[in-house]
């Protein structure tokens, strides 16, 4: 039906704008025809425009796509019905013989992406952006940042709108002897497995703390604490490329490989400290400064030490000595004068073909990972200035950028990894990054466009100044220039700065997981924190924070309400045994004192039983008698032998006795009276 009039099967009807069409047995029955109106305004290409034309009228000098489509002739004009359909199919089949042309689809940029590409003014403070140098308050009491943080983080695509702390026993209450936050126990290592399901932190109290996002609630407590090497603080930590093992470096010279639950798998061998050539030893001879796992091979790891060497270890086919793994190859780092220097940082390229070493003399050295050479392939001496030690080196996820950080000049510098040479200049100098810790690092965003790093502050002293406001460590974000951009050579200010630690605490480690898109921060007070965004981030902290803290049942609440208050108060969820009180607790033994105590124990030291002491004068001594002495004494009849000649006493046992065999005492009995021939003839006669 067209405007209420029924139309036949072969009838032709002219449709105009506003014509109502009603079909029969279809889902959408009623339709209205709308014809677009095209307004064409002519312009004069050499002179002035028409006086009657207005400025807001749309002009088109090159023609629109609709006009081009109308100008094109219909190749099947004049054909109808079956003939037209056959012609269309024939044209489509013939087009299959043509060479295909592929055009990559590019999505149109959204408004947020366009705003993110715009430069944020440095130092400008506005109500919408909060200023590039504005500090947003994100303490543990409130997980939501300010409106300014949400605005600028949305434009930059940063997952920092929310934050959540991790519960850690390393964060202790400051004392008078040590007023530093956390009692001086800092988190010196931080890593996540490749899938992003587990977080592991290493502390200077020699403990590893393992967090599982799938099993945690909003309290975010560690499900396991493991002591790696007693008496040796943890310096570095990394996961394997499969996530089933971890490599731990400590202040000792022996790194260790543990499984994902912290149980020891193998311990590395220690080298000879009296050997001057580090390539001749089987392991490190001094403190391990950094560790790294091969990104592609699951059994190949690398360690760096202050002994001036970086070593490769093969966990599957490596040789062992006294059940300890020996290294496969050694890279000896030297300064510009050819003198051995300390290796402070190491990193694998994402391709696994080269390694990067940072040294204490300020050089960045690139070595071939497939074979050992006497010299590096690429090197930059005095990368941060003469004598500025490198404390961290790392690659971006695509391997195009290399970042180095120095605690001496308070900067982090980004380099183009493929164009690295002695004359290279950094494409970014991130300034304002003071560091009081040797292992302070940086992290790239998953797309490699943003760099994040933490800052350090002076710890509080015993005599506090009431008028002085305690500073806190922050994390700062920097935009990395694209490839081919000009290098200014001056330190750049951060785009955004956020408080990430308690007052008086510094930021030691930062990590930006490329799958979770979440930022993890480790502080000098033993605390750990995660920054995330509900829209930009995935899993990780979103899983744990979505689960509420376990609620107490009615019985626990009743017991808590009736429990005594004050010093006699006792929580319903706590059980205190009398002998676990500090007055009954054994003194915590150090490693050396424990060894001395074990030497005193005859069972643990496997010491043989001491002989009987004292002087034998005929009576029984008060000393204990072992089993051997008891047997000897029981066989001797006359126990009192004092004052007698031992030679005469021994001769008494030989009187009337012969120790020779009876075969030598003249026994005349013959064993046989016949010869062999006689016996043979006798046997033959018996057979007959």
XYZ file of C-alpha atoms in Angstrom:
688
model
C 0.000 0.000 0.000
C 1.283 3.442 -1.014
C -0.555 6.288 0.724
C -3.423 3.869 1.388
C -3.634 2.635 -2.229
C -2.876 -0.994 -2.996
C -0.169 -1.565 -5.590
C -0.030 -4.588 -7.857
C 2.922 -6.923 -8.306
C 4.042 -5.442 -11.662
C 2.819 -1.898 -11.185
C 5.136 1.142 -11.181
C 4.630 3.876 -8.583
C 6.526 7.137 -8.148
C 7.636 7.761 -4.558
C 8.108 11.256 -3.216
C 9.280 12.790 0.028
C 6.809 11.905 2.800
C 5.118 9.026 0.958
C 3.828 6.354 3.378
C 4.508 2.745 2.378
C 2.919 -0.229 4.146
C 4.085 -3.800 3.463
C 2.296 -7.013 4.217
C 3.787 -9.874 6.272
C 7.002 -8.257 7.523
C 8.271 -7.237 10.946
C 8.373 -3.505 10.273
C 5.254 -2.730 8.274
C 5.069 1.054 7.993
C 7.743 3.156 6.293
C 7.993 6.810 5.300
C 10.073 7.939 2.328
C 12.561 10.731 3.089
C 14.559 12.235 0.199
C 17.698 14.249 1.146
C 17.816 17.776 -0.162
C 21.111 18.940 -1.654
C 21.816 22.644 -1.729
C 24.515 23.709 -4.122
C 26.106 27.116 -3.790
C 28.156 28.390 -6.699
C 31.287 30.375 -5.971
C 33.413 32.459 -8.289
C 37.025 31.192 -8.361
C 38.659 34.430 -9.383
C 36.505 37.169 -8.043
C 34.298 38.135 -5.179
C 31.486 35.916 -3.928
C 27.815 36.443 -4.637
C 26.286 39.208 -2.564
C 23.150 37.202 -1.899
C 25.115 34.272 -0.429
C 25.604 34.095 3.330
C 28.617 32.929 5.295
C 26.813 30.130 7.087
C 25.610 28.576 3.836
C 27.561 25.387 3.066
C 29.939 25.692 0.146
C 31.297 22.877 -1.945
C 33.865 23.528 -4.626
C 34.982 20.001 -5.275
C 31.659 18.191 -5.172
C 30.356 15.659 -2.651
C 30.376 11.901 -2.702
C 26.620 11.829 -3.321
C 26.975 13.979 -6.425
C 29.778 11.749 -7.718
C 27.551 8.725 -7.250
C 24.731 10.390 -9.140
C 27.040 11.318 -12.021
C 28.228 7.721 -12.405
C 26.363 5.788 -15.105
C 24.604 2.581 -14.132
C 26.409 -0.313 -15.903
C 23.208 -2.372 -15.847
C 20.876 0.318 -17.124
C 18.087 -1.062 -19.239
C 18.150 -4.514 -17.639
C 15.418 -5.642 -15.295
C 14.484 -8.704 -13.330
C 16.386 -11.902 -13.991
C 18.597 -10.457 -16.720
C 19.866 -7.698 -14.398
C 20.626 -10.192 -11.631
C 22.564 -12.472 -14.013
C 24.590 -9.498 -15.249
C 25.437 -8.513 -11.671
C 26.595 -12.055 -10.840
C 28.727 -12.222 -13.997
C 30.377 -8.896 -13.127
C 31.032 -10.075 -9.586
C 32.633 -13.349 -10.784
C 34.866 -11.515 -13.239
C 36.076 -9.200 -10.462
C 37.497 -12.203 -8.615
C 40.212 -12.522 -11.249
C 41.519 -9.018 -10.479
C 44.408 -8.499 -8.049
C 43.006 -7.728 -4.588
C 43.774 -4.366 -3.011
C 43.823 -4.231 0.786
C 43.429 -1.018 2.699
C 44.162 -0.985 6.431
C 41.267 0.264 8.509
C 42.052 3.218 10.749
C 39.475 4.125 13.355
C 38.594 7.819 13.560
C 40.211 9.474 16.592
C 37.893 10.059 19.508
C 37.695 13.263 21.452
C 39.616 11.793 24.401
C 42.461 10.653 22.135
C 42.590 14.058 20.487
C 42.802 15.746 23.860
C 45.481 13.305 24.996
C 47.638 14.205 21.979
C 47.506 17.848 22.916
C 50.323 19.104 25.088
C 49.308 19.761 28.673
C 50.707 23.123 29.772
C 53.560 22.676 32.223
C 53.184 24.538 35.452
C 49.686 25.820 34.650
C 47.144 25.182 37.393
C 43.513 25.196 36.386
C 40.315 23.940 37.917
C 39.755 21.327 35.250
C 43.261 19.914 34.981
C 44.523 20.519 38.480
C 47.811 21.694 36.998
C 50.660 19.614 35.731
C 52.478 20.038 38.990
C 49.381 19.671 41.163
C 49.589 16.889 43.721
C 46.471 14.791 44.200
C 45.738 13.306 47.590
C 45.428 9.513 47.322
C 45.981 8.164 50.796
C 44.652 4.906 52.161
C 41.601 6.536 53.728
C 40.144 7.499 50.367
C 40.518 5.444 47.209
C 39.167 8.154 44.928
C 41.432 10.896 43.674
C 40.398 14.481 43.215
C 38.428 15.770 40.263
C 41.595 17.277 38.799
C 43.327 13.918 38.815
C 40.422 12.249 37.066
C 40.371 14.923 34.373
C 44.061 14.887 33.515
C 44.398 11.111 33.914
C 41.493 10.609 31.515
C 43.160 12.753 28.888
C 46.504 11.013 29.308
C 44.979 7.535 29.717
C 46.572 6.934 33.121
C 45.053 4.343 35.494
C 45.367 6.470 38.637
C 41.784 7.334 39.545
C 41.758 4.819 42.420
C 44.322 3.331 44.760
C 44.416 0.532 47.310
C 47.139 -0.444 49.818
C 48.482 -3.946 50.422
C 48.685 -5.209 53.999
C 52.295 -5.972 54.940
C 53.946 -7.034 58.187
C 57.116 -5.257 57.051
C 55.590 -1.866 57.811
C 56.378 -1.466 61.508
C 55.763 1.407 63.889
C 58.720 3.847 64.169
C 60.620 3.762 67.457
C 62.881 6.204 69.256
C 65.960 4.287 68.159
C 64.800 4.260 64.532
C 62.301 7.047 63.759
C 62.114 6.160 60.063
C 58.688 5.010 58.784
C 58.492 1.226 58.848
C 61.401 0.959 61.244
C 63.891 1.109 58.359
C 62.559 -2.014 56.628
C 62.131 -0.949 53.012
C 60.700 -2.903 50.096
C 63.737 -3.334 47.889
C 62.203 -5.541 45.166
C 58.882 -5.774 43.348
C 57.689 -8.002 40.514
C 54.542 -9.502 38.989
C 54.201 -12.724 37.022
C 53.528 -12.410 33.269
C 49.812 -13.219 33.649
C 49.331 -10.624 36.398
C 47.772 -13.032 38.900
C 50.441 -12.751 41.611
C 52.474 -9.957 43.164
C 55.728 -10.621 45.029
C 57.622 -8.090 47.137
C 61.117 -8.403 48.596
C 62.101 -6.590 51.761
C 65.308 -5.757 53.572
C 64.110 -8.020 56.406
C 65.084 -10.983 54.115
C 61.435 -12.000 53.525
C 59.394 -12.514 50.372
C 55.682 -11.716 50.573
C 53.364 -13.314 48.032
C 49.952 -11.866 47.084
C 47.343 -13.697 44.998
C 44.693 -11.445 43.436
C 42.308 -14.333 42.821
C 42.303 -15.388 46.464
C 42.534 -12.023 48.256
C 39.712 -9.862 49.545
C 39.705 -6.096 49.957
C 42.174 -6.439 52.852
C 44.854 -7.561 50.335
C 46.973 -9.592 52.739
C 49.881 -11.785 51.712
C 49.074 -15.489 51.757
C 52.698 -16.482 52.400
C 55.938 -15.064 53.794
C 59.206 -16.805 52.987
C 62.708 -16.133 54.317
C 65.149 -16.544 51.441
C 68.597 -16.283 53.029
C 68.716 -15.386 56.683
C 70.892 -12.380 57.378
C 70.979 -11.226 53.735
C 68.471 -8.546 52.609
C 66.855 -8.972 49.202
C 68.251 -6.708 46.476
C 66.534 -7.891 43.266
C 63.676 -10.130 42.175
C 62.148 -11.251 38.885
C 59.700 -13.844 37.541
C 60.383 -16.354 34.785
C 58.772 -15.885 31.388
C 56.374 -18.725 32.248
C 55.609 -17.493 35.770
C 56.403 -20.796 37.500
C 59.723 -19.728 39.079
C 61.446 -16.696 40.546
C 65.063 -15.551 40.669
C 66.061 -13.822 43.895
C 69.233 -11.812 44.450
C 70.475 -10.906 47.928
C 73.430 -9.181 49.497
C 75.210 -12.516 49.475
C 77.114 -13.680 46.422
C 74.724 -16.598 45.791
C 71.420 -15.943 44.009
C 68.655 -18.487 44.387
C 65.869 -19.870 42.209
C 62.588 -20.608 44.007
C 59.220 -21.850 42.777
C 56.092 -19.698 42.660
C 55.363 -20.544 46.323
C 58.838 -19.529 47.552
C 60.378 -22.995 48.006
C 64.039 -23.317 47.066
C 64.886 -25.100 43.813
C 68.615 -24.486 43.409
C 71.296 -22.241 44.871
C 74.038 -20.711 42.730
C 77.696 -21.371 43.470
C 80.039 -18.812 44.997
C 83.282 -17.916 43.270
C 86.824 -17.749 44.591
C 87.313 -14.391 46.299
C 91.098 -14.614 45.824
C 90.803 -14.848 42.038
C 91.518 -11.564 40.246
C 90.128 -12.705 36.875
C 86.348 -13.014 37.310
C 86.008 -15.185 34.188
C 87.907 -17.988 35.939
C 85.490 -18.344 38.854
C 82.305 -20.427 38.963
C 80.141 -17.680 40.497
C 79.950 -14.222 41.979
C 82.289 -13.196 44.768
C 80.359 -10.163 46.094
C 76.856 -8.763 46.560
C 74.329 -9.360 43.770
C 72.921 -6.036 42.536
C 70.391 -7.074 39.877
C 68.838 -10.145 38.241
C 66.980 -10.743 34.974
C 65.244 -13.681 33.285
C 65.503 -14.361 29.560
C 62.267 -13.227 27.846
C 62.134 -16.259 25.519
C 64.226 -19.078 27.003
C 62.756 -20.521 30.195
C 66.046 -21.864 31.636
C 68.397 -18.935 31.015
C 68.952 -16.188 33.610
C 71.403 -13.342 34.183
C 72.807 -11.796 37.356
C 74.958 -8.732 38.042
C 77.272 -8.074 40.969
C 79.582 -5.476 42.420
C 82.496 -7.807 41.609
C 82.443 -6.265 38.111
C 80.797 -9.114 36.215
C 77.456 -10.136 34.751
C 76.921 -13.880 34.508
C 74.684 -16.154 32.449
C 73.302 -19.296 34.092
C 71.643 -22.307 32.459
C 69.209 -23.968 34.856
C 68.624 -27.099 32.753
C 72.044 -28.072 31.378
C 74.343 -26.126 33.697
C 77.042 -27.931 35.658
C 76.957 -28.120 39.439
C 79.594 -28.186 42.133
C 78.569 -29.517 45.554
C 74.938 -29.377 44.352
C 75.282 -25.674 43.490
C 74.911 -24.317 39.962
C 77.959 -23.051 38.049
C 77.710 -20.146 35.612
C 77.929 -20.633 31.841
C 79.447 -17.355 30.651
C 80.857 -14.167 32.153
C 80.671 -10.562 30.901
C 83.376 -8.359 32.445
C 82.497 -4.665 32.557
C 85.263 -2.066 32.267
C 85.319 1.692 32.202
C 86.812 3.924 29.514
C 90.328 3.315 30.895
C 89.952 -0.464 30.810
C 89.674 -0.830 34.589
C 87.137 -3.169 36.137
C 83.973 -1.419 37.359
C 80.909 -2.449 39.333
C 77.831 -3.670 37.442
C 74.830 -2.053 39.124
C 71.983 -2.977 36.736
C 71.207 -5.427 33.935
C 68.330 -6.056 31.514
C 67.434 -8.304 28.577
C 66.177 -6.904 25.293
C 62.638 -8.215 24.555
C 64.087 -10.135 21.605
C 66.657 -11.822 23.857
C 69.512 -11.104 21.450
C 71.284 -8.466 23.491
C 71.730 -7.409 27.091
C 72.210 -3.992 28.650
C 74.482 -3.327 31.631
C 74.640 -0.222 33.792
C 77.850 0.429 35.688
C 79.012 2.485 38.638
C 81.219 4.680 36.441
C 78.130 5.924 34.540
C 78.398 3.871 31.342
C 75.652 1.993 29.471
C 76.999 -1.108 27.718
C 75.179 -3.264 25.155
C 76.499 -6.832 24.785
C 75.637 -9.694 22.458
C 73.661 -12.277 24.451
C 74.513 -15.176 22.121
C 78.288 -15.094 22.563
C 80.813 -13.593 24.945
C 83.206 -10.942 23.695
C 85.975 -8.970 25.291
C 84.257 -5.665 24.514
C 80.627 -4.530 24.278
C 78.999 -3.922 20.899
C 77.697 -0.478 21.900
C 78.660 1.735 24.793
C 77.889 5.225 26.118
C 80.397 6.506 28.651
C 79.275 9.152 31.142
C 75.642 8.762 30.069
C 74.433 10.961 32.941
C 77.636 12.896 33.399
C 81.171 12.158 34.555
C 81.129 9.767 37.497
C 77.304 9.573 37.703
C 76.531 5.958 38.621
C 73.692 4.155 36.843
C 71.200 2.563 39.234
C 68.679 1.173 36.708
C 68.376 0.243 33.027
C 65.331 -1.169 31.262
C 63.691 -1.608 27.855
C 60.184 -0.717 26.766
C 57.805 -3.548 25.873
C 58.459 -3.137 22.130
C 62.230 -2.810 22.622
C 62.495 0.554 20.848
C 63.279 2.654 23.922
C 65.884 2.256 26.651
C 65.681 4.091 29.967
C 68.487 4.685 32.443
C 68.345 6.306 35.852
C 71.036 7.743 38.084
C 70.688 8.641 41.740
C 73.554 11.151 41.503
C 72.050 13.637 39.022
C 68.367 12.956 39.996
C 67.304 12.314 36.391
C 66.077 9.492 34.192
C 66.983 9.485 30.504
C 65.256 7.745 27.610
C 67.296 6.624 24.588
C 66.485 5.166 21.198
C 67.748 1.598 21.543
C 68.309 0.996 17.831
C 70.443 4.125 17.331
C 72.568 3.843 20.441
C 76.179 4.919 20.034
C 78.830 6.950 21.819
C 77.480 10.172 20.308
C 73.813 9.425 21.065
C 71.723 11.946 22.941
C 68.649 11.103 25.019
C 65.237 11.908 23.577
C 63.915 12.667 27.074
C 65.543 13.895 30.275
C 63.098 13.457 33.150
C 64.210 15.804 35.894
C 63.287 16.126 39.537
C 63.770 12.477 40.545
C 65.843 12.424 43.750
C 66.736 8.945 44.955
C 68.260 7.730 48.204
C 68.203 4.021 47.264
C 70.504 2.151 44.906
C 67.720 0.129 43.294
C 65.332 2.967 42.370
C 63.820 2.255 38.963
C 61.424 3.538 36.271
C 58.641 1.927 34.259
C 57.206 2.351 30.766
C 53.505 2.409 30.014
C 52.185 -0.522 27.936
C 52.226 1.616 24.759
C 55.651 3.109 25.558
C 54.466 6.744 25.470
C 54.565 7.512 29.214
C 57.375 7.088 31.742
C 56.666 6.812 35.481
C 59.223 7.051 38.291
C 59.211 7.536 42.057
C 60.938 10.118 44.211
C 62.687 9.971 47.576
C 62.530 12.328 50.548
C 64.762 12.792 53.544
C 63.700 10.452 56.369
C 62.646 12.030 59.684
C 65.253 12.451 62.368
C 65.119 11.927 66.111
C 64.712 15.643 66.800
C 61.635 16.701 64.877
C 60.910 20.264 63.872
C 57.289 21.002 64.701
C 57.102 23.821 62.178
C 58.447 21.684 59.328
C 55.912 19.746 57.235
C 57.048 16.216 56.490
C 57.287 15.473 52.797
C 56.293 12.195 51.199
C 57.419 10.240 48.185
C 55.558 10.790 44.934
C 55.282 9.176 41.514
C 55.772 11.391 38.460
C 54.626 10.857 34.882
C 56.522 12.100 31.815
C 55.532 12.114 28.157
C 58.067 10.477 25.849
C 58.566 12.314 22.528
C 57.879 10.341 19.339
C 60.640 9.053 17.120
C 62.444 11.636 15.045
C 61.594 14.549 17.331
C 64.199 17.162 18.187
C 66.050 16.795 21.477
C 66.002 19.868 23.679
C 68.744 18.742 26.046
C 66.997 20.210 29.087
C 65.273 18.382 31.911
C 61.513 18.142 31.405
C 58.927 18.705 34.113
C 56.384 15.974 34.864
C 52.893 15.947 33.411
C 51.374 14.657 36.635
C 52.580 14.059 40.187
C 50.769 11.963 42.793
C 51.415 11.266 46.453
C 52.071 7.547 46.843
C 53.647 7.078 50.293
C 53.210 8.014 53.932
C 54.805 11.198 55.303
C 58.545 10.731 55.497
C 58.551 7.623 53.261
C 60.189 7.361 49.822
C 59.291 5.448 46.679
C 61.801 2.686 45.957
C 60.227 0.594 43.181
C 57.491 1.117 40.599
C 55.958 -1.363 38.162
C 53.468 -0.909 35.322
C 52.015 -4.239 34.195
C 51.297 -4.290 30.469
C 48.311 -6.667 30.733
C 46.638 -5.341 33.864
C 47.387 -1.669 33.084
C 47.928 -1.044 36.787
C 50.778 0.736 38.565
C 52.355 -0.871 41.629
C 54.470 1.137 44.052
C 56.845 -0.090 46.802
C 57.872 2.350 49.533
C 60.703 2.655 52.028
C 58.366 2.093 55.004
C 57.608 -1.475 53.912
C 54.234 -0.636 52.378
C 52.972 -1.407 48.882
C 50.194 0.280 46.917
C 48.423 -0.148 43.573
C 46.918 2.527 41.319
C 44.196 1.468 38.912
C 41.145 2.601 36.959
C 37.881 0.711 36.683
C 37.588 1.351 32.934
C 41.218 1.258 31.797
C 42.502 -1.571 34.029
C 41.801 -5.295 33.876
C 41.648 -7.911 36.634
C 44.430 -7.610 39.221
C 43.354 -5.231 41.968
C 39.861 -5.075 40.489
C 39.321 -8.675 41.585
C 40.495 -8.227 45.159
C 38.961 -4.825 45.850
C 35.587 -6.011 44.557
C 35.448 -8.607 47.340
C 34.398 -7.237 50.687
C 36.420 -7.847 53.804
C 35.317 -11.005 55.602
C 32.558 -10.120 58.041
C 32.575 -11.419 61.580
C 29.784 -13.685 62.740
C 27.402 -12.901 65.582
C 29.308 -15.052 68.079
C 32.554 -13.171 67.470
C 30.800 -9.849 67.861
C 29.182 -11.032 71.111
C 32.512 -12.184 72.562
C 34.149 -8.905 71.602
C 31.382 -6.927 73.288
C 31.736 -8.890 76.545
C 35.530 -9.046 76.524
C 37.343 -7.000 79.209
C 38.599 -3.621 78.127
C 41.922 -1.904 78.677
C 45.139 -3.836 79.161
C 43.192 -7.045 79.812
C 41.255 -6.732 76.569
C 41.410 -9.698 74.224
C 39.978 -9.908 70.738
C 37.669 -12.768 69.879
C 39.816 -13.735 66.924
C 43.050 -13.894 68.931
C 44.422 -16.750 71.025
C 47.400 -15.998 73.237
C 49.281 -18.913 74.768
C 51.041 -18.115 78.078
C 54.400 -19.435 76.903
C 54.279 -17.277 73.737
C 54.555 -14.066 75.727
C 57.762 -12.049 75.298
C 58.969 -12.972 78.797
C 58.909 -16.679 77.889
C 60.010 -16.287 74.299
C 63.442 -17.542 73.320
C 65.958 -15.027 72.165
C 66.118 -14.688 68.405
C 69.392 -16.240 67.334
C 71.493 -14.946 64.506
C 73.048 -17.236 61.941
C 76.438 -17.271 63.647
C 75.032 -17.832 67.112
C 72.815 -20.655 65.869
C 75.827 -22.414 64.372
C 77.704 -22.159 67.667
C 74.729 -23.617 69.526
C 74.517 -26.500 67.076
C 78.215 -27.279 67.581
C 77.561 -27.765 71.275
C 74.890 -30.375 70.524
C 76.642 -33.770 70.030
C 73.759 -35.112 67.949
C 73.565 -32.218 65.431
C 77.349 -31.884 65.245
C 77.790 -35.707 64.976
C 80.564 -35.621 67.559
C 81.782 -39.081 68.772
C 81.280 -40.012 72.397
C 84.026 -38.705 74.634
C 86.176 -41.349 76.481
C 86.001 -41.869 80.221
C 87.838 -39.226 82.158
C 89.456 -39.246 85.579
C 92.289 -41.322 87.117
C 91.774 -45.012 87.778
C 93.102 -45.944 91.241
C 91.213 -49.145 91.888
C 87.783 -47.756 92.520
C 84.965 -46.696 90.189
C 85.237 -43.190 88.792
C 82.319 -40.796 88.592
C 82.703 -40.350 84.838
C 80.286 -42.039 82.461
C 81.368 -45.241 80.692
C 80.695 -45.767 77.002
C 79.872 -49.099 75.434
C 83.423 -49.903 74.299
C 84.871 -49.287 77.710
C 82.168 -51.447 79.296
C 82.992 -54.424 77.053
C 86.725 -54.112 77.684
C 86.274 -53.896 81.435
C 83.941 -56.878 81.548
C 86.451 -59.157 79.744
C 89.350 -58.300 82.029
C 89.207 -60.325 85.254
C 91.721 -58.389 87.297
C 90.649 -54.802 86.915
C 93.323 -53.460 89.229
C 96.517 -53.374 87.125
C 98.105 -50.387 88.732
C 101.785 -50.950 89.640
C 102.217 -54.200 87.636
C 104.527 -54.939 84.700
C 102.383 -55.151 81.573
C 104.852 -57.526 79.835
C 104.698 -60.087 82.611
C 100.931 -59.838 82.768
C 100.666 -60.589 79.070
C 102.956 -63.639 79.339
C 100.573 -65.144 81.880
C 97.991 -65.598 79.142
C 100.453 -67.648 76.981
C 101.574 -70.173 79.647
C 100.572 -73.735 78.641
C 98.974 -72.566 75.423
C 100.091 -73.053 71.836
C 98.898 -70.713 69.171
C 100.153 -72.963 66.300
C 97.850 -75.295 64.366
C 97.780 -78.997 65.047
C 99.057 -79.603 61.478
C 102.466 -78.413 62.710
C 102.547 -80.477 65.963
C 103.710 -83.833 64.409
C 100.389 -85.474 63.533
C 101.425 -88.600 61.554
C 98.056 -89.446 60.090
C 98.130 -89.594 56.306
C 95.367 -88.078 54.324
C 95.781 -90.639 51.444
C 97.998 -93.801 50.930
C 97.378 -94.337 47.207
C 98.546 -92.485 44.173
C 96.261 -91.123 41.491
C 97.193 -93.937 39.059
C 96.385 -96.600 41.657
C 93.014 -95.095 42.385
C 92.214 -94.930 38.666
C 93.075 -98.656 38.124
C 91.019 -99.613 41.147
C 87.969 -97.767 39.733
C 88.327 -99.548 36.353
C 88.471 -102.974 38.002
C 85.299 -102.267 39.947
C 83.473 -101.452 36.725
C 84.414 -104.779 35.176
